[in-house]
XYZ file of C-alpha atoms in Angstrom:
696
model
C -9.774 25.811 -32.379
C -13.116 23.767 -31.746
C -15.441 25.636 -29.755
C -18.161 24.499 -27.711
C -20.553 25.455 -25.134
C -22.353 24.133 -21.534
C -24.995 26.088 -20.175
C -24.980 25.120 -15.958
C -28.190 24.207 -14.153
C -29.030 24.613 -10.547
C -31.064 21.460 -10.951
C -29.530 18.297 -8.780
C -29.819 15.310 -9.725
C -28.590 13.407 -7.076
C -25.999 13.180 -3.834
C -22.743 12.311 -4.051
C -20.689 9.950 -1.563
C -18.333 11.955 1.120
C -16.545 9.105 1.234
C -15.988 8.680 -3.088
C -11.707 9.666 -3.653
C -10.114 6.907 -1.518
C -6.392 5.472 -1.578
C -5.712 1.405 -2.129
C -2.481 0.230 -0.629
C -0.708 -2.777 -1.174
C 2.905 -3.679 0.014
C 3.502 -4.130 -3.677
C 6.595 -2.115 -5.497
C 8.411 -1.972 -1.974
C 4.744 -0.154 -1.038
C 5.074 -0.919 3.252
C 9.363 -2.264 3.566
C 11.191 0.260 1.835
C 8.616 2.270 1.075
C 5.616 4.207 3.612
C 7.666 1.909 7.322
C 10.198 4.068 8.251
C 12.366 1.258 8.863
C 16.118 1.320 7.122
C 17.571 -2.331 8.239
C 16.215 -4.680 5.900
C 15.694 -8.131 6.682
C 16.692 -6.876 10.535
C 14.909 -10.376 12.106
C 17.182 -12.224 10.046
C 14.239 -14.340 8.668
C 14.521 -13.691 4.838
C 13.555 -16.389 2.188
C 14.388 -16.432 -1.703
C 11.100 -16.807 -3.069
C 11.971 -18.175 -7.214
C 9.469 -19.179 -9.856
C 5.684 -18.329 -10.924
C 2.473 -19.016 -10.609
C 2.187 -22.923 -9.215
C 5.822 -23.517 -9.577
C 7.744 -21.859 -7.309
C 10.859 -22.747 -4.780
C 10.739 -21.058 -0.884
C 14.444 -20.914 0.483
C 15.703 -20.079 3.512
C 18.684 -17.190 3.503
C 18.150 -15.815 6.419
C 21.987 -13.979 6.038
C 20.672 -11.597 2.894
C 21.494 -8.235 2.959
C 24.267 -9.064 5.939
C 27.830 -9.269 5.458
C 31.112 -9.121 7.645
C 32.763 -5.924 7.251
C 36.520 -7.194 7.551
C 38.092 -8.990 4.388
C 39.471 -11.185 6.170
C 36.742 -12.460 8.857
C 36.447 -15.942 8.874
C 34.036 -18.097 7.347
C 31.921 -18.767 9.820
C 32.195 -14.804 12.220
C 28.254 -14.070 11.126
C 26.774 -17.999 11.268
C 22.244 -18.163 11.875
C 20.763 -19.967 14.767
C 17.428 -20.009 16.424
C 17.893 -21.984 20.162
C 16.350 -19.726 22.519
C 15.294 -16.729 20.417
C 13.717 -13.439 21.354
C 10.356 -14.567 19.821
C 9.247 -18.050 18.713
C 7.360 -16.091 16.216
C 10.598 -15.401 14.701
C 13.034 -18.184 15.235
C 16.570 -16.638 13.649
C 19.022 -14.785 14.653
C 22.311 -13.758 14.210
C 25.555 -14.848 15.495
C 28.623 -12.750 15.246
C 32.330 -14.013 16.147
C 34.886 -11.694 16.347
C 38.348 -12.669 16.380
C 40.146 -9.158 17.020
C 38.845 -5.908 18.169
C 37.017 -3.337 15.520
C 35.283 -6.506 13.792
C 31.999 -6.419 12.428
C 29.073 -7.013 9.921
C 26.988 -4.413 8.297
C 23.423 -4.329 6.202
C 22.458 -3.240 2.408
C 19.928 -1.765 3.648
C 17.741 -0.792 0.521
C 19.811 0.580 -1.948
C 21.639 1.730 0.895
C 21.171 3.877 4.463
C 20.231 7.566 3.487
C 20.766 10.292 6.007
C 19.948 14.147 5.724
C 22.360 16.408 8.163
C 21.786 16.729 11.832
C 19.059 14.399 11.522
C 19.018 11.860 13.973
C 18.048 8.141 13.972
C 16.695 5.821 16.229
C 18.681 2.583 16.505
C 17.236 -0.648 18.340
C 18.186 -4.213 18.888
C 18.623 -6.728 20.971
C 21.655 -8.629 22.304
C 22.499 -11.226 24.277
C 25.482 -12.123 25.064
C 27.777 -15.527 24.196
C 31.363 -14.474 25.496
C 32.197 -10.925 25.613
C 33.233 -10.059 29.022
C 34.582 -6.786 28.234
C 33.758 -4.001 25.556
C 31.026 -2.242 23.536
C 29.264 -2.014 20.516
C 29.602 0.857 17.916
C 26.890 1.734 15.293
C 27.766 3.515 12.437
C 26.964 4.323 9.015
C 29.554 4.704 6.501
C 30.316 5.090 3.040
C 33.606 4.369 1.430
C 35.431 4.198 4.182
C 33.559 8.027 5.287
C 31.440 7.637 8.733
C 28.988 9.613 8.351
C 27.092 9.225 12.025
C 28.437 7.076 15.493
C 27.270 6.125 18.680
C 29.412 3.961 21.661
C 26.653 1.564 22.970
C 27.650 -0.198 26.123
C 26.734 -3.621 26.507
C 25.395 -5.296 29.354
C 27.566 -7.895 30.450
C 27.112 -10.285 33.435
C 28.409 -9.832 36.768
C 28.858 -13.056 37.548
C 29.854 -15.296 34.950
C 31.046 -18.956 35.127
C 34.417 -19.436 34.455
C 34.266 -23.495 34.466
C 31.618 -25.220 33.388
C 31.620 -26.973 37.181
C 31.582 -23.583 38.408
C 27.462 -23.813 37.585
C 27.036 -26.489 40.616
C 28.752 -24.997 42.827
C 27.689 -21.138 41.946
C 25.150 -18.788 41.056
C 25.369 -17.430 38.275
C 24.227 -13.958 36.160
C 21.684 -15.980 32.950
C 22.920 -15.114 29.731
C 19.680 -13.522 28.263
C 18.534 -11.440 25.632
C 18.796 -7.953 26.394
C 17.032 -4.313 24.513
C 19.406 -1.278 23.604
C 18.767 2.209 22.208
C 20.933 4.455 20.800
C 20.806 7.702 18.797
C 22.768 8.252 15.755
C 23.224 12.055 14.373
C 24.319 12.190 10.952
C 27.803 14.724 10.756
C 26.675 14.778 6.999
C 24.089 14.014 4.078
C 24.581 10.454 2.417
C 23.055 8.201 0.327
C 23.952 4.576 -0.738
C 25.541 3.505 2.864
C 26.127 0.935 4.643
C 24.771 0.284 8.566
C 27.233 -0.809 10.513
C 27.858 -2.333 13.988
C 31.332 -3.518 15.382
C 32.714 -4.851 18.346
C 35.057 -2.864 20.000
C 37.115 -6.415 21.956
C 36.778 -9.797 20.016
C 34.304 -11.916 21.567
C 30.893 -13.179 19.877
C 27.279 -11.950 20.870
C 23.901 -12.581 18.726
C 21.678 -10.403 17.836
C 17.903 -10.130 16.947
C 15.449 -7.281 15.338
C 18.266 -4.191 14.916
C 16.131 -1.141 13.314
C 17.284 2.639 12.691
C 13.908 4.725 12.311
C 14.636 7.849 11.093
C 13.190 10.776 14.169
C 11.185 12.435 12.098
C 9.207 9.257 11.103
C 5.154 10.255 11.273
C 4.158 7.991 14.876
C 7.313 7.049 14.219
C 5.753 4.962 11.841
C 5.484 6.212 8.302
C 8.120 7.725 7.126
C 7.532 11.439 6.721
C 8.277 12.637 2.402
C 5.447 9.535 1.584
C 3.215 10.420 4.764
C 2.473 13.773 3.667
C 1.938 13.054 -0.373
C -1.053 11.267 1.132
C -2.019 14.064 3.205
C -2.019 15.974 0.487
C -4.955 13.794 -1.279
C -7.264 14.162 2.235
C -8.199 10.456 1.163
C -12.003 9.291 2.913
C -10.681 6.303 2.749
C -7.705 3.173 2.717
C -8.343 -0.211 1.337
C -5.972 -2.812 2.893
C -4.082 -4.678 3.214
C -4.129 -5.498 -1.005
C -4.816 -6.570 -3.419
C -3.360 -10.365 -3.506
C -1.747 -10.170 -1.015
C -4.400 -11.201 1.288
C -4.288 -13.830 -0.916
C -1.341 -15.017 -0.931
C 0.940 -17.764 -3.554
C -1.334 -20.594 -1.021
C -3.357 -20.322 2.366
C -0.138 -20.933 4.441
C 1.515 -17.620 2.974
C -2.025 -15.653 2.910
C -2.165 -12.375 4.807
C -3.306 -13.012 8.368
C -4.237 -10.397 10.646
C -3.264 -11.166 14.155
C 0.234 -11.947 12.857
C 0.895 -8.252 12.316
C -0.559 -7.067 15.734
C 1.126 -6.824 19.075
C 4.782 -6.349 19.693
C 7.057 -6.523 16.820
C 8.967 -9.331 17.436
C 5.894 -11.432 17.807
C 4.820 -10.058 14.390
C 5.344 -13.411 12.427
C 7.129 -12.129 9.116
C 6.082 -13.390 5.738
C 7.573 -13.552 2.080
C 5.985 -11.797 -0.147
C 3.529 -12.661 -3.231
C 5.314 -9.892 -5.342
C 8.854 -11.835 -5.349
C 7.975 -13.942 -7.814
C 7.145 -13.476 -11.168
C 3.825 -11.968 -11.880
C 3.861 -8.806 -12.439
C 4.091 -6.627 -15.294
C 7.349 -6.242 -15.272
C 9.351 -8.874 -14.140
C 8.784 -12.230 -16.044
C 11.508 -13.929 -14.784
C 12.075 -16.994 -12.770
C 14.551 -15.598 -10.249
C 13.761 -11.907 -9.969
C 15.870 -8.959 -8.868
C 13.345 -8.510 -5.361
C 13.187 -12.141 -5.107
C 13.919 -11.695 -1.253
C 10.857 -9.581 -1.039
C 9.292 -10.235 2.471
C 6.553 -8.773 4.772
C 7.545 -7.933 8.160
C 4.667 -6.312 8.859
C 5.755 -3.671 11.365
C 2.620 -1.787 9.798
C 0.185 -3.952 10.178
C -3.431 -3.825 11.180
C -3.263 -1.487 14.097
C -0.507 0.618 12.130
C -2.966 0.200 9.030
C -6.057 2.161 11.439
C -3.751 4.704 12.956
C -2.391 5.911 8.704
C -6.610 6.314 8.914
C -6.471 8.208 11.789
C -3.893 10.041 11.628
C -4.842 11.530 7.496
C -7.806 12.916 8.703
C -8.835 16.265 8.861
C -10.724 19.075 8.899
C -11.715 18.802 5.397
C -12.184 14.374 5.225
C -12.623 11.622 7.376
C -10.329 8.929 6.183
C -11.669 5.943 6.796
C -9.982 1.992 7.465
C -11.159 -0.450 4.327
C -9.661 -4.094 5.022
C -10.070 -6.832 3.433
C -10.314 -10.587 4.425
C -9.612 -13.666 3.073
C -12.135 -15.760 2.619
C -10.389 -19.375 2.436
C -9.223 -19.002 -0.916
C -5.608 -18.589 -2.163
C -4.250 -16.223 -4.617
C -7.041 -17.706 -8.455
C -4.150 -16.484 -10.510
C -1.633 -18.407 -8.515
C -3.125 -21.626 -7.442
C -5.636 -24.035 -6.145
C -5.872 -24.296 -2.945
C -9.322 -23.320 -1.246
C -10.544 -23.588 2.552
C -14.425 -26.108 2.005
C -16.897 -24.218 3.816
C -18.447 -26.810 5.320
C -15.436 -26.945 7.400
C -13.905 -26.029 11.184
C -11.219 -24.705 9.612
C -13.246 -21.900 7.219
C -14.943 -21.281 10.564
C -11.861 -19.385 11.669
C -12.131 -17.190 8.726
C -15.504 -15.858 9.583
C -14.249 -15.782 13.300
C -11.263 -13.605 11.847
C -13.486 -10.650 10.706
C -15.304 -10.520 13.604
C -12.565 -10.216 15.949
C -11.150 -7.855 13.654
C -14.599 -5.494 13.919
C -13.779 -6.355 17.759
C -10.085 -5.067 17.912
C -11.103 -2.481 15.749
C -14.014 -1.078 17.605
C -14.493 -3.157 20.437
C -14.379 -1.770 24.388
C -11.144 -2.257 26.092
C -12.276 -5.100 28.145
C -12.898 -7.138 24.976
C -9.931 -9.752 24.029
C -8.931 -7.470 21.284
C -10.308 -4.069 21.865
C -7.648 -4.669 25.083
C -4.764 -5.443 22.724
C -6.024 -2.710 21.159
C -5.760 -0.720 24.113
C -2.262 -1.785 25.249
C -1.470 -0.730 21.852
C -1.952 2.311 22.628
C -5.479 3.073 21.257
C -8.148 2.820 24.121
C -10.345 4.591 21.779
C -12.261 2.675 18.864
C -10.919 3.092 15.106
C -14.705 3.080 14.106
C -14.469 1.248 11.459
C -17.991 0.695 9.149
C -16.904 -0.797 6.284
C -14.864 -4.302 5.853
C -14.016 -5.969 2.718
C -15.107 -10.241 2.233
C -12.253 -11.081 -0.208
C -10.129 -9.558 -1.985
C -10.827 -10.881 -6.548
C -12.438 -13.806 -6.486
C -14.352 -15.427 -9.113
C -16.733 -18.063 -9.510
C -15.072 -21.668 -11.034
C -14.888 -24.302 -10.636
C -12.550 -24.871 -8.141
C -14.226 -21.251 -6.462
C -17.328 -21.101 -4.923
C -17.378 -17.224 -4.168
C -21.684 -17.463 -3.478
C -22.086 -19.729 0.508
C -18.114 -18.083 0.986
C -19.459 -14.620 1.211
C -23.097 -15.562 2.624
C -21.480 -16.938 5.047
C -19.204 -14.148 6.351
C -22.441 -11.494 6.056
C -24.451 -14.131 7.876
C -21.836 -14.034 11.174
C -20.915 -9.941 10.715
C -24.564 -8.671 10.731
C -26.056 -11.023 13.231
C -23.478 -9.101 15.649
C -22.163 -6.105 14.121
C -25.310 -4.796 11.440
C -23.938 -1.004 11.143
C -20.982 -2.766 9.641
C -21.096 -2.175 5.578
C -19.964 -5.345 4.025
C -18.066 -4.965 0.634
C -18.868 -7.955 -2.043
C -16.280 -8.569 -4.682
C -16.998 -9.422 -9.086
C -13.828 -10.300 -9.649
C -10.565 -9.222 -11.597
C -12.010 -7.905 -14.772
C -15.483 -6.025 -16.180
C -17.820 -7.068 -18.877
C -17.358 -11.122 -19.086
C -19.493 -14.036 -17.563
C -18.072 -13.832 -14.584
C -18.407 -10.031 -14.052
C -22.121 -10.051 -14.563
C -22.798 -13.407 -12.677
C -21.221 -11.494 -10.006
C -23.549 -8.947 -10.172
C -26.711 -11.037 -10.789
C -25.745 -12.539 -7.632
C -25.466 -9.527 -5.169
C -28.947 -8.642 -6.922
C -30.461 -11.366 -6.409
C -29.869 -11.275 -2.458
C -30.498 -7.776 -2.863
C -34.091 -8.152 -3.273
C -34.560 -9.861 0.095
C -31.852 -8.208 1.660
C -31.063 -4.668 1.487
C -27.594 -5.136 3.656
C -26.559 -7.690 1.995
C -24.047 -6.035 0.399
C -23.415 -2.595 0.853
C -20.846 -2.094 -2.366
C -19.821 -4.331 -5.109
C -15.608 -3.925 -5.818
C -14.871 -3.643 -9.252
C -11.142 -4.347 -10.544
C -10.147 -2.747 -14.390
C -6.499 -2.269 -15.647
C -7.510 -0.280 -19.617
C -6.070 0.869 -21.985
C -6.540 4.434 -22.076
C -9.257 4.303 -25.442
C -11.164 1.785 -22.851
C -11.560 4.149 -19.754
C -12.394 7.174 -22.881
C -14.734 5.158 -24.313
C -16.698 4.074 -21.127
C -16.875 7.054 -18.922
C -20.764 6.496 -19.365
C -19.590 3.387 -18.340
C -22.411 3.679 -15.398
C -25.261 6.029 -16.543
C -27.459 1.987 -16.767
C -26.114 0.301 -14.382
C -29.608 -0.593 -11.585
C -29.368 1.314 -8.227
C -30.366 -1.193 -5.967
C -26.513 -1.850 -5.283
C -23.935 0.360 -4.505
C -20.224 0.367 -6.657
C -16.846 0.562 -5.673
C -14.271 1.298 -8.247
C -11.413 -0.275 -5.910
C -8.385 -0.905 -8.217
C -7.819 0.641 -11.789
C -5.813 2.639 -14.033
C -4.823 3.886 -17.853
C -2.437 1.151 -19.064
C -0.450 2.231 -22.189
C 1.638 -0.270 -24.084
C 4.742 1.538 -22.436
C 3.100 0.871 -19.116
C 3.719 4.612 -17.956
C 2.800 7.512 -15.791
C 1.894 9.044 -19.217
C -0.526 12.433 -19.166
C -3.148 10.530 -21.801
C -3.611 7.964 -19.566
C -4.066 10.546 -15.893
C -6.426 12.206 -18.761
C -8.617 9.089 -19.188
C -8.454 8.374 -15.653
C -10.029 11.652 -14.943
C -12.191 11.276 -17.965
C -13.462 7.980 -16.816
C -13.376 10.074 -13.057
C -16.705 12.611 -14.291
C -18.500 9.698 -15.467
C -18.233 8.009 -11.799
C -19.033 11.825 -10.334
C -21.542 12.352 -12.300
C -23.501 8.784 -11.538
C -22.056 9.039 -7.849
C -25.512 7.654 -6.720
C -24.313 4.271 -7.337
C -20.644 4.155 -7.243
C -20.018 5.210 -3.567
C -15.370 4.310 -3.478
C -13.462 4.152 -6.017
C -9.598 4.340 -5.490
C -6.974 4.523 -8.273
C -3.631 1.073 -8.251
C -1.271 0.514 -7.316
C -0.373 3.627 -4.706
C 3.703 3.049 -4.979
C 6.148 2.383 -6.488
C 10.129 2.060 -4.688
C 12.230 3.420 -8.571
C 14.408 -0.276 -9.526
C 12.035 -2.152 -7.245
C 8.884 -2.436 -9.478
C 6.958 -5.865 -10.298
C 3.885 -3.133 -11.164
C 3.546 0.353 -13.605
C 1.804 2.465 -13.889
C 1.505 3.693 -9.437
C 0.451 6.950 -8.490
C 3.700 8.102 -6.553
C 6.767 7.151 -7.037
C 10.027 6.880 -4.519
C 13.488 6.410 -4.016
C 15.577 6.741 -0.775
C 15.368 10.628 -1.376
C 13.074 11.934 -3.506
C 9.071 11.691 -4.212
C 8.272 11.914 -7.669
C 4.357 12.877 -8.161
C 3.208 11.438 -11.537
C 0.020 13.000 -13.751
C -1.949 10.121 -12.143
C -1.305 11.808 -8.365
C -2.422 14.950 -9.790
C -6.230 14.155 -11.131
C -6.836 11.935 -7.788
C -5.685 15.390 -5.903
C -7.797 17.378 -8.426
C -10.740 15.237 -7.659
C -10.610 15.842 -4.138
C -9.802 18.893 -3.798
C -13.297 19.340 -5.143
C -15.646 17.010 -3.931
C -19.233 17.432 -4.513
C -21.533 16.839 -2.474
C -24.390 16.787 -4.966
C -24.051 16.480 -8.776
C -25.901 18.583 -11.132
C -28.214 18.202 -13.752
C -26.367 18.142 -17.138
C -29.502 17.520 -19.688
C -27.113 15.360 -21.986
C -25.189 17.823 -23.210
C -22.058 15.938 -22.110
C -22.829 12.937 -24.388
C -22.642 16.105 -27.095
C -19.199 17.090 -25.758
C -18.217 13.223 -25.794
C -17.425 13.184 -29.479
C -15.401 15.946 -29.060
C -13.814 13.992 -26.393
C -14.378 16.587 -24.134
C -15.504 14.678 -20.798
C -17.520 16.642 -18.054
C -19.132 16.574 -14.620
C -20.665 19.427 -12.092
C -21.537 18.796 -8.668
C -22.132 22.075 -6.308
C -19.993 21.481 -2.802
C -21.508 21.481 0.557
C -20.419 25.949 0.722
C -22.364 26.234 -2.332
C -20.119 26.093 -5.144
C -20.351 25.408 -8.233
C -17.521 23.345 -9.705
C -16.915 21.685 -12.909
C -14.476 19.138 -14.336
C -13.267 19.392 -17.644
C -10.901 16.426 -19.294
C -10.182 17.535 -22.284
C -8.865 13.771 -24.428
C -8.291 15.704 -27.660
C -4.974 16.246 -29.574
C -5.664 19.644 -29.999
C -6.576 22.539 -27.832
C -10.425 22.844 -26.915
C -12.000 26.105 -26.205
C -15.257 26.086 -23.770
C -18.063 29.110 -23.744
C -19.854 28.725 -19.813
C -23.021 29.963 -18.522
C -25.698 29.156 -16.636
C -30.093 29.452 -16.941
C -29.839 32.867 -16.434
C -26.910 33.967 -18.439
C -23.046 34.746 -18.788
C -21.000 33.682 -15.493
C -18.382 36.725 -17.137
C -17.589 38.957 -14.061
C -17.065 36.006 -12.026
C -14.250 34.782 -9.407
C -13.607 31.762 -9.840
C -10.260 29.468 -8.996
C -8.947 27.125 -11.916
C -7.098 23.979 -11.089
C -5.441 22.522 -14.506
C -3.474 20.283 -15.398
C -1.032 19.727 -18.305
C 1.634 17.964 -20.129
C 5.263 20.160 -19.721
C 5.773 22.167 -21.783
C 1.627 21.760 -22.871
C 2.734 18.270 -25.372
C 1.605 14.845 -24.106
C 3.915 12.214 -25.322
C 1.776 9.858 -28.152
C 1.068 6.521 -26.381
C -0.222 3.330 -27.902
C -2.697 1.297 -26.273
C -2.545 -2.146 -25.223
C -4.777 -4.359 -23.740
C -2.475 -4.569 -20.244
C -4.605 -7.081 -18.068
C -8.059 -4.759 -19.354
C -11.351 -7.035 -19.500
C -10.539 -9.557 -21.196
C -8.282 -11.175 -18.998
C -4.475 -11.084 -20.858
C -2.232 -10.269 -19.233
C 0.941 -8.549 -20.436
C 5.136 -9.022 -19.215
C 7.799 -7.117 -19.736
C 11.251 -8.431 -19.379
C 12.794 -8.274 -16.521
C 15.459 -5.563 -17.025
C 13.253 -3.039 -17.941
C 12.972 -1.394 -13.960
C 16.573 -3.054 -13.223
C 17.683 0.422 -11.802
C 17.834 4.200 -12.129
C 18.530 4.760 -15.957
C 16.683 2.148 -17.445
C 13.842 2.984 -15.189
C 13.429 6.132 -17.826
C 11.806 3.718 -19.781
C 8.560 3.926 -17.754
C 9.373 7.615 -16.146
C 6.390 9.090 -14.816
C 5.811 11.720 -17.845
C 6.440 15.563 -16.456
C 3.559 17.948 -15.667
C 2.620 21.532 -14.916
C 0.683 21.854 -12.247
C -1.436 25.371 -11.908
C -3.939 26.726 -9.040
C -5.413 30.039 -9.850
C -7.796 32.171 -8.765
C -8.883 35.028 -11.750
C -11.660 37.359 -13.171
C -14.024 34.515 -15.859
C -14.190 35.774 -18.886
C -16.745 33.424 -19.332
C -14.345 31.427 -21.584
C -12.119 28.199 -20.479
C -9.393 26.986 -22.503
C -8.553 23.665 -22.518
C -4.989 22.683 -24.317
C -4.532 19.004 -25.773
C -4.666 16.028 -23.373
C -5.953 17.878 -20.165
C -7.827 17.824 -17.082
C -9.174 21.433 -15.762
C -11.370 21.829 -12.717
C -13.327 25.377 -12.223
C -14.770 26.290 -9.159
C -17.312 29.004 -8.950
């Protein structure tokens, strides 16, 4: 076993941002609909679109009845029909017309791999319905599987009391108008079940129309967020959330971009959008028609909910700040050539969207957008102080990034000088795009120190690249801060390996040692619904019933739980240890405790003897957090360029993540994580491929 030493100093080199460790949320891998959003009904508003194709070559086709079907095998072909005449909301014009030829007929929803109920839990049902012809009868809502009913509720239908018997009666009498009514009910689970159907049935023959059918568990946080996934985020105590993406911000086209104003207000009025991750283009599926070609954005989690999520995740330990990302009038550069000219009136609408968003987040209730925030339930300001201008644009023959950023920054700082603007350095590091972007921001900063608070860098790279580049930020100029907005270790299998997580920990020690320039960092992506992946690895895996915390999750938690407020001088010792594949940072927290983070990237166990300038630390009471592979032996992984710095993309055949069994090919590697307090002997044993934190 190789023995190593580290002498700790009390000398502080620089302060560390309290905002360093945060989260990046993008609706990929069913992260929102079918994920963090607690809604259980799929295609609840009958606005589904089937997306087929890739990049610049794709087809979008309405498929409004996706996820819905008749319950009766002998149901008429036209029992379920889609209409768009006088809808609940013109923003989402389609709805279902259901005709029952006899009592007991109904329709069902397949619901994201099936409805999953927990015994004795209550579930809130709501929907809009309108009579076509249903003079007497009720609606039965239930959850069923294999002929067995697990929850049920009977809803009395609001019939018209003065219905004309013949069309000529409308000339002679006044009658109740057949309008949409809003219904609510509660379903209680008699037993637990997974993979069930949600069913609505009519007790008599007749014809009704339905829209915005919703089922949400009673334990959903704020009635919006799935509790177990929310708790996984809360346990990380994030300092910020970057949202809503990602490529989602840009869209496959200008028309399909993310528009925050479409995501606020009443649910019925939030204009549903396609999801670009329904198309080929991730690193998992590569077929013309992917298994999740109906993947949509319902905006049940919209910008209001993102702001609310940040507020709910704030704690005594740390405030979670919102960091929204806005389009700069450029569709995803990987998928489209579309741009809105900077000198056009249309482009000014994008700039105005940014100003209006700040008003929505922070403005008084007397302002237009502040009033909407108050109407939605939050008169107080969300205290937003950062905004990202663009996602990962780069200067090209099609895209003029510099004047776009300049226009946004000028308009924002003229009206809101306190807002910190975040720039983008493109999708890779170490190439000309990256260098040219930094030259632009640094040149502008010479005359305007507030031009860009930080520049957003992205890198998806082999574990070995992260090990080799832990000193990446050592020589960065300190005039403009860094935001490591998307990063991850990608091995050849694109799995959540322990080796990858330890490599990420090694890179993060470099970020922390350079905390005077690296102010923000967020791993990507955050969520992955098992069997519905467009991209791996990811921090948190889940299905309808469980949450799987990956090795990466624990690394992020350890950095968050043991964050420092100031970096301690290592006197070059980190360089010597790096040669042994030991990567370290040493910090002091607000309480004055010294914290040492140690990533052992070697394939063998090593030891590290710790002391201070004044002598041995033996006999001290220390807290030790330790992450190792289950059983102590990490899987051997092969390196890959993944997306990396070169820009090459690694695609994998579409059957890799088709179901839970095949998912094991990329399943997160099992880990042992421990947190203990003990008398310190003066030496710490570092298991092979491990990450250890010592607080003393």
